[in-house]
Coordinates of C-alpha atoms in Angstrom, one line a residue:
Chain A
M296 CA -0.1 0.0 0.0
T297 CA 1.3 3.5 -0.9
K298 CA 2.0 5.6 2.0
P299 CA 0.0 8.9 2.7
L300 CA 3.2 10.9 2.4
E301 CA 6.8 10.5 1.1
V302 CA 9.3 13.2 0.9
E303 CA 12.6 12.9 -0.7
G304 CA 15.5 15.4 -1.0
L305 CA 13.2 18.4 -0.1
G306 CA 14.8 21.6 -0.3
Y307 CA 13.7 25.2 -0.3
Q308 CA 16.1 27.9 -1.6
L309 CA 15.3 31.5 -1.2
P310 CA 15.8 33.5 -4.6
G311 CA 18.9 35.5 -5.3
T312 CA 22.4 34.8 -5.3
G313 CA 24.2 38.3 -4.7
K314 CA 25.0 39.8 -1.2
R315 CA 22.4 42.7 -1.2
E316 CA 19.3 40.8 -2.5
T317 CA 16.9 39.9 0.2
G318 CA 16.6 36.2 -0.5
N319 CA 20.4 35.9 -0.7
G320 CA 20.1 32.2 -2.0
R321 CA 19.8 30.9 1.4
F322 CA 18.5 27.5 1.9
L323 CA 15.5 27.4 4.5
V324 CA 15.1 23.6 4.1
R325 CA 17.7 21.5 2.6
D326 CA 17.8 17.6 1.7
V327 CA 14.9 16.7 4.1
S328 CA 13.7 13.1 3.4
F329 CA 11.0 11.0 5.5
T330 CA 7.9 8.9 5.0
V331 CA 4.9 8.8 7.0
G332 CA 2.7 5.6 6.8
A333 CA -1.2 5.4 7.5
G334 CA -1.8 5.9 11.4
E335 CA 1.7 7.3 12.0
T336 CA 2.2 10.9 13.2
L337 CA 5.4 12.4 12.5
V338 CA 6.4 15.2 14.9
L339 CA 8.6 17.8 13.2
L340 CA 10.6 19.5 16.3
G341 CA 12.8 22.3 16.2
R342 CA 13.6 25.8 17.2
S343 CA 12.0 28.8 15.7
G344 CA 13.4 29.4 12.2
S345 CA 14.7 25.6 11.9
G346 CA 12.4 25.1 8.8
K347 CA 9.6 23.1 10.2
T348 CA 6.8 25.2 9.1
T349 CA 8.6 25.7 5.7
T350 CA 8.7 21.9 5.2
L351 CA 5.1 21.9 5.9
K352 CA 4.1 24.3 3.4
L353 CA 6.3 22.8 0.8
I354 CA 4.2 19.6 1.2
N355 CA 1.0 21.4 0.2
R356 CA 2.7 23.7 -2.0
L357 CA 1.9 26.8 -0.4
L358 CA 5.6 27.3 -1.0
E359 CA 7.0 25.5 -4.2
P360 CA 10.0 23.3 -3.6
T361 CA 13.1 24.3 -5.3
S362 CA 14.4 20.7 -5.1
G363 CA 13.3 17.1 -4.1
E364 CA 10.0 15.6 -4.5
V365 CA 6.8 15.1 -2.6
R366 CA 4.4 12.2 -3.0
V367 CA 1.0 12.1 -1.5
A368 CA -0.7 8.8 -1.5
G369 CA 1.9 7.6 -4.2
E370 CA 1.2 10.6 -6.5
R371 CA 3.9 13.3 -7.1
A372 CA 2.5 16.6 -5.7
A373 CA 4.2 18.5 -8.4
D374 CA 2.0 16.5 -11.1
L375 CA -1.2 17.6 -9.3
A376 CA -3.1 20.8 -9.7
V377 CA -2.4 22.8 -6.7
T378 CA -6.0 23.1 -5.6
R379 CA -6.5 19.4 -6.1
L380 CA -3.4 18.5 -3.9
R381 CA -4.5 20.8 -1.2
R382 CA -8.1 19.3 -0.9
R383 CA -6.6 15.8 -0.3
I384 CA -4.5 17.2 2.6
G385 CA -5.9 18.6 5.8
Y386 CA -4.3 21.7 7.0
V387 CA -4.5 23.0 10.6
I388 CA -2.6 26.2 11.6
Q389 CA -2.1 27.9 15.0
E390 CA -4.1 30.8 14.3
V391 CA -7.0 28.3 13.1
G392 CA -8.1 31.0 10.2
L393 CA -11.8 30.3 10.5
F394 CA -13.7 32.3 8.1
P395 CA -15.4 34.9 10.5
H396 CA -18.6 35.3 8.2
F397 CA -19.3 31.6 7.9
T398 CA -21.1 29.7 10.6
V399 CA -19.4 26.7 12.2
E400 CA -21.2 24.5 9.6
R401 CA -20.0 26.1 6.6
N402 CA -16.4 26.5 7.9
V403 CA -16.4 22.7 8.3
G404 CA -18.3 21.9 5.3
L405 CA -15.9 24.1 3.2
V406 CA -13.8 21.6 1.4
P407 CA -16.8 19.4 0.7
Q408 CA -18.6 22.3 -0.7
L409 CA -15.6 23.2 -3.0
E410 CA -15.7 19.6 -4.2
G411 CA -19.5 19.9 -4.9
W412 CA -20.9 17.5 -2.4
P413 CA -24.9 17.5 -2.1
P414 CA -25.8 19.7 0.6
A415 CA -27.5 16.8 2.7
R416 CA -24.3 14.9 2.7
I417 CA -22.2 17.8 3.9
A418 CA -24.7 18.4 6.6
A419 CA -24.4 14.9 7.8
R420 CA -20.6 15.0 7.4
V421 CA -20.3 18.2 9.7
R422 CA -22.3 16.7 12.4
E423 CA -20.3 13.5 12.3
L424 CA -16.9 15.6 12.4
L425 CA -18.3 17.8 15.3
A426 CA -18.9 14.9 17.4
M427 CA -15.6 13.5 16.6
V428 CA -13.8 16.6 18.0
G429 CA -16.0 16.8 21.1
L430 CA -18.5 19.5 20.1
D431 CA -22.3 19.2 20.5
A432 CA -23.5 19.7 16.8
D433 CA -26.9 21.1 17.8
T434 CA -25.3 23.8 20.0
F435 CA -22.4 24.7 17.3
V436 CA -23.7 24.4 13.8
S437 CA -25.2 27.9 13.5
R438 CA -22.5 29.6 15.6
Y439 CA -20.0 32.0 14.3
P440 CA -16.3 31.8 15.1
H441 CA -16.4 35.0 17.2
E442 CA -18.8 33.2 19.4
L443 CA -16.5 30.4 20.2
S444 CA -13.6 30.0 22.8
G445 CA -9.9 29.3 21.6
G446 CA -10.3 25.6 22.3
Q447 CA -13.6 25.4 20.6
R448 CA -12.2 27.2 17.5
Q449 CA -9.3 25.0 17.1
R450 CA -11.7 21.9 17.5
V451 CA -13.7 23.3 14.7
G452 CA -10.3 23.9 12.8
V453 CA -9.4 20.2 13.2
A454 CA -13.0 19.2 12.1
R455 CA -12.6 21.4 9.0
A456 CA -9.4 19.6 7.9
L457 CA -10.9 16.4 8.2
A458 CA -14.1 17.1 6.2
A459 CA -13.2 15.5 3.0
D460 CA -11.7 12.7 4.6
P461 CA -8.1 13.3 3.6
L462 CA -5.3 10.6 3.8
L463 CA -2.7 13.2 5.2
L464 CA -3.1 15.9 7.7
L465 CA -0.6 18.7 8.2
L466 CA -0.7 20.5 11.6
D467 CA 1.4 23.6 12.3
E468 CA 1.4 24.2 16.2
P469 CA -2.4 23.7 16.4
F470 CA -2.5 24.0 20.2
G471 CA 0.3 26.6 20.4
A472 CA -2.2 29.6 21.1
L473 CA -4.2 28.1 23.7
D474 CA -4.1 28.4 27.4
P475 CA -2.2 25.7 29.3
I476 CA -5.3 23.8 30.6
T477 CA -7.0 23.7 27.2
R478 CA -3.9 22.8 25.5
V479 CA -3.3 19.7 27.7
E480 CA -7.1 18.7 27.2
L481 CA -6.8 18.9 23.4
Q482 CA -3.4 17.2 23.3
L483 CA -5.0 14.3 25.2
E484 CA -8.1 14.2 23.0
F485 CA -6.0 14.5 19.9
A486 CA -3.8 11.5 21.0
A487 CA -6.9 9.3 21.4
L488 CA -8.2 10.5 17.9
E489 CA -5.0 9.8 16.1
G490 CA -5.4 6.2 16.7
R491 CA -9.0 6.0 15.6
L492 CA -8.5 8.1 12.5
G493 CA -5.6 6.0 11.0
K494 CA -4.3 8.9 8.8
G495 CA -0.9 10.2 8.1
M496 CA 0.0 13.2 10.1
V497 CA 2.9 15.7 10.1
F498 CA 2.6 17.6 13.2
V499 CA 5.0 20.7 13.7
T500 CA 5.7 21.9 17.3
H501 CA 8.6 23.3 19.4
D502 CA 6.9 21.8 22.5
V503 CA 8.9 18.4 23.3
R504 CA 6.6 17.0 25.5
E505 CA 3.7 17.6 23.1
G506 CA 5.9 16.0 20.5
L507 CA 6.7 13.0 22.6
L508 CA 3.0 12.6 23.6
L509 CA 1.5 12.7 20.2
G510 CA 4.2 11.6 17.9
S511 CA 4.8 8.0 16.6
H512 CA 8.1 9.4 15.1
I513 CA 10.1 12.3 16.0
G514 CA 11.9 14.4 13.4
L515 CA 14.3 16.9 14.5
M516 CA 15.0 19.9 12.6
L517 CA 18.1 22.2 12.8
Q518 CA 19.0 25.1 10.3
G519 CA 16.9 23.7 7.7
R520 CA 18.1 20.0 8.0
L521 CA 16.6 17.0 9.3
V522 CA 19.1 16.0 12.0
F523 CA 17.4 13.1 13.7
L524 CA 14.5 10.8 12.8
G525 CA 13.4 8.2 14.8
T526 CA 10.8 6.9 17.6
P527 CA 10.2 8.9 20.6
D528 CA 12.2 6.5 22.6
E529 CA 15.1 6.8 20.3
F530 CA 14.9 10.5 20.5
R531 CA 14.9 10.3 24.6
H532 CA 18.1 8.4 24.4
S533 CA 19.9 10.0 21.4
D534 CA 23.1 11.8 21.9
H535 CA 22.6 14.2 19.3
P536 CA 23.5 17.4 20.9
E537 CA 20.3 19.3 19.5
C538 CA 18.1 16.1 20.9
R539 CA 19.9 16.6 24.1
A540 CA 19.1 20.3 24.3
F541 CA 15.5 19.6 23.8
M542 CA 15.2 16.8 26.2
A543 CA 16.8 19.1 28.8
A544 CA 14.0 21.7 28.0
A545 CA 11.3 18.9 28.6
Chain B
M30 CA -37.9 81.7 7.5
Q31 CA -38.3 85.4 6.4
G32 CA -35.8 88.0 6.2
F33 CA -33.1 86.8 3.6
H34 CA -32.1 89.7 1.5
G35 CA -32.2 89.5 -2.1
S36 CA -35.7 88.3 -3.3
G37 CA -37.2 88.7 -0.1
M38 CA -38.7 85.2 -0.3
S39 CA -38.5 82.5 1.9
V40 CA -36.8 79.3 0.7
W41 CA -40.0 77.3 1.1
G42 CA -42.0 80.0 -0.8
F43 CA -39.4 79.6 -3.5
Y44 CA -39.9 75.9 -3.8
A45 CA -43.6 76.2 -3.9
R46 CA -43.4 78.6 -6.8
N47 CA -40.8 76.7 -8.8
A48 CA -41.5 73.1 -8.0
Q49 CA -41.1 71.9 -11.3
E50 CA -37.7 73.4 -11.9
V51 CA -36.4 72.4 -8.5
L52 CA -37.5 68.8 -8.9
G53 CA -35.7 68.7 -12.4
L54 CA -32.4 70.1 -11.0
V55 CA -32.5 67.6 -8.2
G56 CA -33.0 64.9 -10.8
Q57 CA -30.0 66.3 -12.7
H58 CA -27.9 66.4 -9.6
L59 CA -28.9 62.8 -8.5
Y60 CA -28.0 61.7 -12.2
L61 CA -24.6 63.2 -12.1
V62 CA -23.8 61.7 -8.8
A63 CA -25.4 58.2 -9.6
I64 CA -23.7 57.7 -12.9
S65 CA -20.4 59.1 -11.7
T66 CA -20.3 57.2 -8.7
G67 CA -21.6 53.9 -10.4
A68 CA -18.9 54.4 -13.0
A69 CA -16.3 55.0 -10.2
I70 CA -17.4 51.7 -8.6
V71 CA -17.2 49.6 -12.0
I72 CA -13.7 50.9 -12.5
G73 CA -12.3 51.4 -9.1
V74 CA -13.4 48.0 -7.4
P75 CA -11.5 45.9 -9.9
L76 CA -8.7 48.2 -10.0
G77 CA -8.3 47.9 -6.2
I78 CA -8.5 44.3 -6.3
L79 CA -5.9 44.2 -9.2
L80 CA -3.6 46.1 -6.7
T81 CA -3.7 43.3 -4.2
R82 CA -2.6 40.9 -6.8
R83 CA 0.2 43.4 -8.2
P84 CA 1.5 45.1 -5.1
A85 CA 4.1 46.8 -7.2
W86 CA 1.4 48.7 -9.0
R87 CA 0.0 50.2 -5.9
G88 CA 2.1 53.2 -5.4
P89 CA 2.0 54.6 -8.9
V90 CA -1.9 53.9 -9.3
L91 CA -2.9 55.4 -5.9
G92 CA -0.3 58.1 -6.5
V93 CA -2.1 59.1 -9.9
A94 CA -5.6 58.9 -8.2
N95 CA -4.1 61.1 -5.4
V96 CA -3.1 63.6 -7.9
F97 CA -6.8 63.9 -9.2
Q98 CA -8.0 64.6 -5.8
T99 CA -5.6 67.5 -5.1
V100 CA -6.6 69.4 -8.1
P101 CA -9.2 72.0 -7.3
S102 CA -12.7 70.8 -8.9
L103 CA -13.3 74.1 -10.8
A104 CA -10.0 73.8 -12.3
L105 CA -10.4 70.0 -13.1
F106 CA -13.7 70.8 -15.0
G107 CA -11.9 73.6 -16.8
F108 CA -8.9 71.3 -17.7
L109 CA -11.4 68.7 -19.1
I110 CA -13.4 71.2 -21.4
P111 CA -10.9 71.4 -24.3
L112 CA -10.3 67.6 -24.5
P113 CA -11.8 65.8 -27.3
F114 CA -14.6 63.3 -26.9
I115 CA -14.7 63.5 -23.0
G116 CA -14.6 67.3 -23.0
G117 CA -16.8 70.2 -23.9
I118 CA -19.7 71.9 -22.2
G119 CA -22.3 69.8 -20.4
A120 CA -22.8 66.7 -18.1
T121 CA -20.3 64.4 -19.8
T122 CA -17.4 66.5 -18.9
A123 CA -18.7 66.9 -15.5
I124 CA -19.3 63.2 -15.0
V125 CA -15.7 62.4 -16.2
A126 CA -14.4 64.8 -13.6
L127 CA -16.7 63.3 -10.8
V128 CA -15.6 60.0 -11.7
L129 CA -11.8 60.9 -11.3
Y130 CA -12.5 62.3 -7.9
A131 CA -14.7 59.3 -6.5
L132 CA -12.0 56.9 -7.8
L133 CA -9.4 57.5 -5.1
P134 CA -11.7 56.6 -2.0
I135 CA -13.0 53.6 -3.9
V136 CA -9.8 52.2 -5.2
R137 CA -8.0 52.7 -1.9
N138 CA -10.8 51.2 0.4
T139 CA -11.1 48.3 -1.9
Y140 CA -7.5 47.7 -1.9
E141 CA -7.4 48.0 2.0
G142 CA -10.4 45.9 2.5
V143 CA -9.2 43.0 0.5
A144 CA -5.7 43.4 1.6
G145 CA -6.8 43.8 5.2
V146 CA -8.2 40.2 5.6
D147 CA -6.5 38.3 8.3
P148 CA -3.7 36.5 6.8
A149 CA -4.5 33.5 8.7
V150 CA -7.9 33.1 7.0
R151 CA -6.2 33.6 3.6
E152 CA -3.6 31.0 4.6
A153 CA -6.4 28.6 5.7
G154 CA -8.4 29.1 2.6
R155 CA -5.6 28.5 0.2
G156 CA -4.1 25.5 2.2
M157 CA -7.7 23.8 1.8
G158 CA -7.6 24.3 -1.9
M159 CA -9.5 27.4 -2.7
T160 CA -8.8 28.8 -6.1
D161 CA -7.8 32.6 -6.2
W162 CA -11.2 33.5 -7.6
Q163 CA -13.0 31.4 -4.8
L164 CA -11.0 33.0 -2.1
L165 CA -11.7 36.4 -3.7
T166 CA -15.4 36.0 -4.0
Q167 CA -16.1 34.0 -1.0
V168 CA -13.7 35.4 1.5
E169 CA -11.9 38.4 0.7
L170 CA -14.9 40.6 -0.7
P171 CA -17.4 39.7 1.8
L172 CA -14.9 40.4 4.6
G173 CA -13.8 43.5 2.9
F174 CA -17.2 44.7 2.0
G175 CA -17.6 47.0 4.8
V176 CA -14.4 48.7 4.1
I177 CA -15.2 49.1 0.4
L178 CA -18.7 50.4 1.1
A179 CA -17.0 53.0 3.2
G180 CA -15.0 54.1 0.4
V181 CA -18.2 54.3 -1.7
R182 CA -19.9 56.4 1.1
V183 CA -16.9 58.8 1.0
A184 CA -17.0 59.0 -2.7
T185 CA -20.6 59.5 -2.9
V186 CA -20.9 62.4 -0.3
V187 CA -17.8 64.3 -2.0
S188 CA -19.6 63.6 -5.4
V189 CA -22.9 65.4 -4.0
G190 CA -20.8 68.4 -3.1
T191 CA -18.6 68.5 -6.1
A192 CA -21.5 68.1 -8.5
T193 CA -22.8 71.5 -7.5
I194 CA -19.6 72.9 -9.2
A195 CA -20.5 71.0 -12.3
A196 CA -23.1 73.8 -13.0
A197 CA -20.2 76.0 -13.8
I198 CA -19.7 74.0 -16.9
G199 CA -23.3 73.7 -18.0
A200 CA -24.1 70.2 -16.4
G201 CA -27.0 71.4 -14.7
G202 CA -27.8 70.2 -11.1
L203 CA -28.4 72.1 -7.9
G204 CA -25.5 74.3 -8.5
V205 CA -27.3 76.1 -11.1
Y206 CA -29.2 77.9 -8.0
I207 CA -26.2 78.5 -6.0
F208 CA -24.3 80.0 -9.1
R209 CA -27.2 82.2 -9.9
G210 CA -27.7 83.2 -6.1
V211 CA -24.0 84.1 -5.9
A212 CA -24.2 86.3 -9.3
V213 CA -27.3 88.2 -7.9
V214 CA -26.2 88.1 -4.4
D215 CA -29.6 86.3 -3.4
D216 CA -29.2 84.2 -0.3
T217 CA -32.6 82.5 -0.9
L218 CA -31.4 81.1 -4.2
I219 CA -28.2 79.8 -2.8
L220 CA -30.0 78.2 0.0
A221 CA -32.5 76.8 -2.5
G222 CA -29.6 75.1 -4.2
A223 CA -27.5 74.4 -1.1
L224 CA -30.3 72.8 1.3
P225 CA -31.4 69.7 -0.9
A226 CA -27.6 69.1 -1.8
A227 CA -26.8 69.0 1.8
L228 CA -29.8 66.7 2.6
M229 CA -28.8 64.4 -0.4
A230 CA -25.3 64.1 1.3
L231 CA -26.6 63.5 4.7
A232 CA -28.9 60.7 3.2
A233 CA -26.3 59.1 1.4
D234 CA -24.2 59.3 4.4
G235 CA -26.7 57.9 6.7
L236 CA -28.0 55.0 4.2
L237 CA -24.6 53.9 3.3
G238 CA -23.4 54.1 6.9
V239 CA -26.2 51.7 7.9
A240 CA -25.1 49.3 5.2
E241 CA -21.6 49.6 6.0
R242 CA -22.1 48.8 9.7
R243 CA -24.2 45.7 8.6
F244 CA -21.3 44.4 6.8
A245 CA -18.6 45.0 9.1
W246 CA -17.1 41.6 10.1
R247 CA -13.7 42.9 11.5
G248 CA -13.5 43.1 15.2
K249 CA -16.2 40.6 15.9

């Protein structure tokens, strides 16, 4: 069976080669390779600016890779129309980015709507998803994002990403902006959800404890490179200095 | 309302005696404002959207629109008269000038309304596979609508005022009374033109203000 995600030699170089140009030809991501199987969660750990978020955006082509290859469910991402590729990939960001003028129902049903599902099927799917992320559908379908708490918003964000049943989910510090208590609640629920969903996930965070809790694999990024890739146990016992720096912070 | 010097007539009396002419001028005035603001929306909104897609054009386009705003309206009407096709004496010239004035607030507010959409919302939309057109029509324009309307409101109110000067180049409108009143030093005549123009501006401001608040999503 093809894996939800295969990444090979992925690189992203800023434009420009000279000294004074803004991009300066610097590599934000260099030679990154990994695969994510169904039911696996790869946590990308790293300091700010280490290239985690850039890697995520290279996968759904919010940024176009300058080298390497991404395959989603066996298909080369570069060969797919960009909107088609993105509709196959769930995407959750820290700021959630719910549409403020859409109800929860329309927010969650966005990708199915773009894909032209019949309204009845969208409505049923929305209710199913809200239940999955622990929100009472009757209470929430007709609410607007500004009527939700931060935790509820992020639950809706996760539901929205799952709407069209993508094989792959990309999450960029989804719980980073929440208060510590809500954050732990959502982490624990998400850990339980991961097992049930059986999707491939790439989860970006700089929080080691979150990474060790949620990841089946840990990838550690440093200055645009993947310097460690292994299980959480291997990560704990690695003698790579950057792994140890992160473990010391846990 | 007695005691304006000049005709010695109250403005209400004047209206009663000249109802048909007054209504005609009000109609001309509304026509000037509606056509010019409408044209400015048709040109300005797409132009503002284009600027959000081509940021490099923003400086030059807003700069040119700004220049038109700084030219005194009487002078702009004068400059346009000798031009072929759009120039000459009459309503066409006035409408061209009014469009040029209305353009800046509409272009600028369209740009700001669309560009001001929360980047996270835009990123989420793109990340979920919306096309640029879907993002524009389903997200950016609805969210920026209040700001765009604010630009239309400013443009309309300014147009109502500027259109009074259009009478100077034979375009008609309520300015006819004002210029006539100034010429013969008759306060009643000036007031007869200024009063409906002021009411028109207030009405436009009020109505569009209500619509604008209705569509203000930001801050919620």
